[in-house]
Amino acid sequence: MVRKARIEDAQAIHALLNHYAGEGIMLSASLAEVYEYIRSFYVYELDGAVVGTVRLQ
């Protein structure tokens, strides 16, 4: 299910961004940046876990 990100998703979003940034697929972001821009993130949730994310500006 795709939904707007919530504050409690910040850690999972941060982990996803940094994992894929390490592979050169996404840009990295600090945890502080994720919290700052949390309202512009959407997440894909599967079985209660955040498994994907996107940030729209």
GROMACS .gro file of C-alpha atoms in nm:
model
   57
    1MET     CA    1   0.000   0.000   0.000
    2VAL     CA    2   0.131   0.347  -0.090
    3ARG     CA    3   0.067   0.616   0.169
    4LYS     CA    4   0.203   0.946   0.296
    5ALA     CA    5   0.497   0.901   0.528
    6ARG     CA    6   0.456   0.952   0.901
    7ILE     CA    7   0.714   1.059   1.158
    8GLU     CA    8   0.750   0.699   1.275
    9ASP     CA    9   0.863   0.604   0.921
   10ALA     CA   10   1.170   0.831   0.931
   11GLN     CA   11   1.417   0.563   1.044
   12ALA     CA   12   1.301   0.319   0.775
   13ILE     CA   13   1.312   0.588   0.506
   14HIS     CA   14   1.662   0.686   0.615
   15ALA     CA   15   1.778   0.324   0.600
   16LEU     CA   16   1.631   0.275   0.252
   17LEU     CA   17   1.783   0.596   0.116
   18ASN     CA   18   2.128   0.517   0.249
   19HIS     CA   19   2.117   0.156   0.133
   20TYR     CA   20   2.035   0.254  -0.224
   21ALA     CA   21   2.266   0.557  -0.215
   22GLY     CA   22   2.547   0.313  -0.148
   23GLU     CA   23   2.456   0.138  -0.472
   24GLY     CA   24   2.438   0.469  -0.662
   25ILE     CA   25   2.064   0.436  -0.721
   26MET     CA   26   1.935   0.712  -0.493
   27LEU     CA   27   2.073   1.022  -0.325
   28SER     CA   28   2.165   0.990   0.041
   29ALA     CA   29   2.001   1.196   0.314
   30SER     CA   30   2.075   1.246   0.679
   31LEU     CA   31   1.817   1.144   0.935
   32ALA     CA   32   1.770   1.514   1.017
   33GLU     CA   33   1.689   1.582   0.649
   34VAL     CA   34   1.436   1.299   0.644
   35TYR     CA   35   1.264   1.445   0.950
   36GLU     CA   36   1.274   1.795   0.799
   37TYR     CA   37   1.109   1.684   0.474
   38ILE     CA   38   0.892   1.398   0.606
   39ARG     CA   39   0.576   1.564   0.470
   40SER     CA   40   0.704   1.528   0.113
   41PHE     CA   41   0.777   1.154   0.140
   42TYR     CA   42   0.549   0.868   0.044
   43VAL     CA   43   0.617   0.510   0.142
   44TYR     CA   44   0.524   0.169   0.009
   45GLU     CA   45   0.425  -0.055   0.298
   46LEU     CA   46   0.410  -0.434   0.268
   47ASP     CA   47   0.303  -0.655   0.558
   48GLY     CA   48   0.354  -0.365   0.800
   49ALA     CA   49   0.708  -0.283   0.685
   50VAL     CA   50   0.824   0.016   0.480
   51VAL     CA   51   0.988  -0.135   0.172
   52GLY     CA   52   0.997   0.162  -0.066
   53THR     CA   53   0.996   0.539  -0.059
   54VAL     CA   54   0.979   0.843  -0.283
   55ARG     CA   55   1.002   1.214  -0.214
   56LEU     CA   56   0.791   1.454  -0.418
   57GLN     CA   57   0.870   1.823  -0.426
   0.00000   0.00000   0.00000
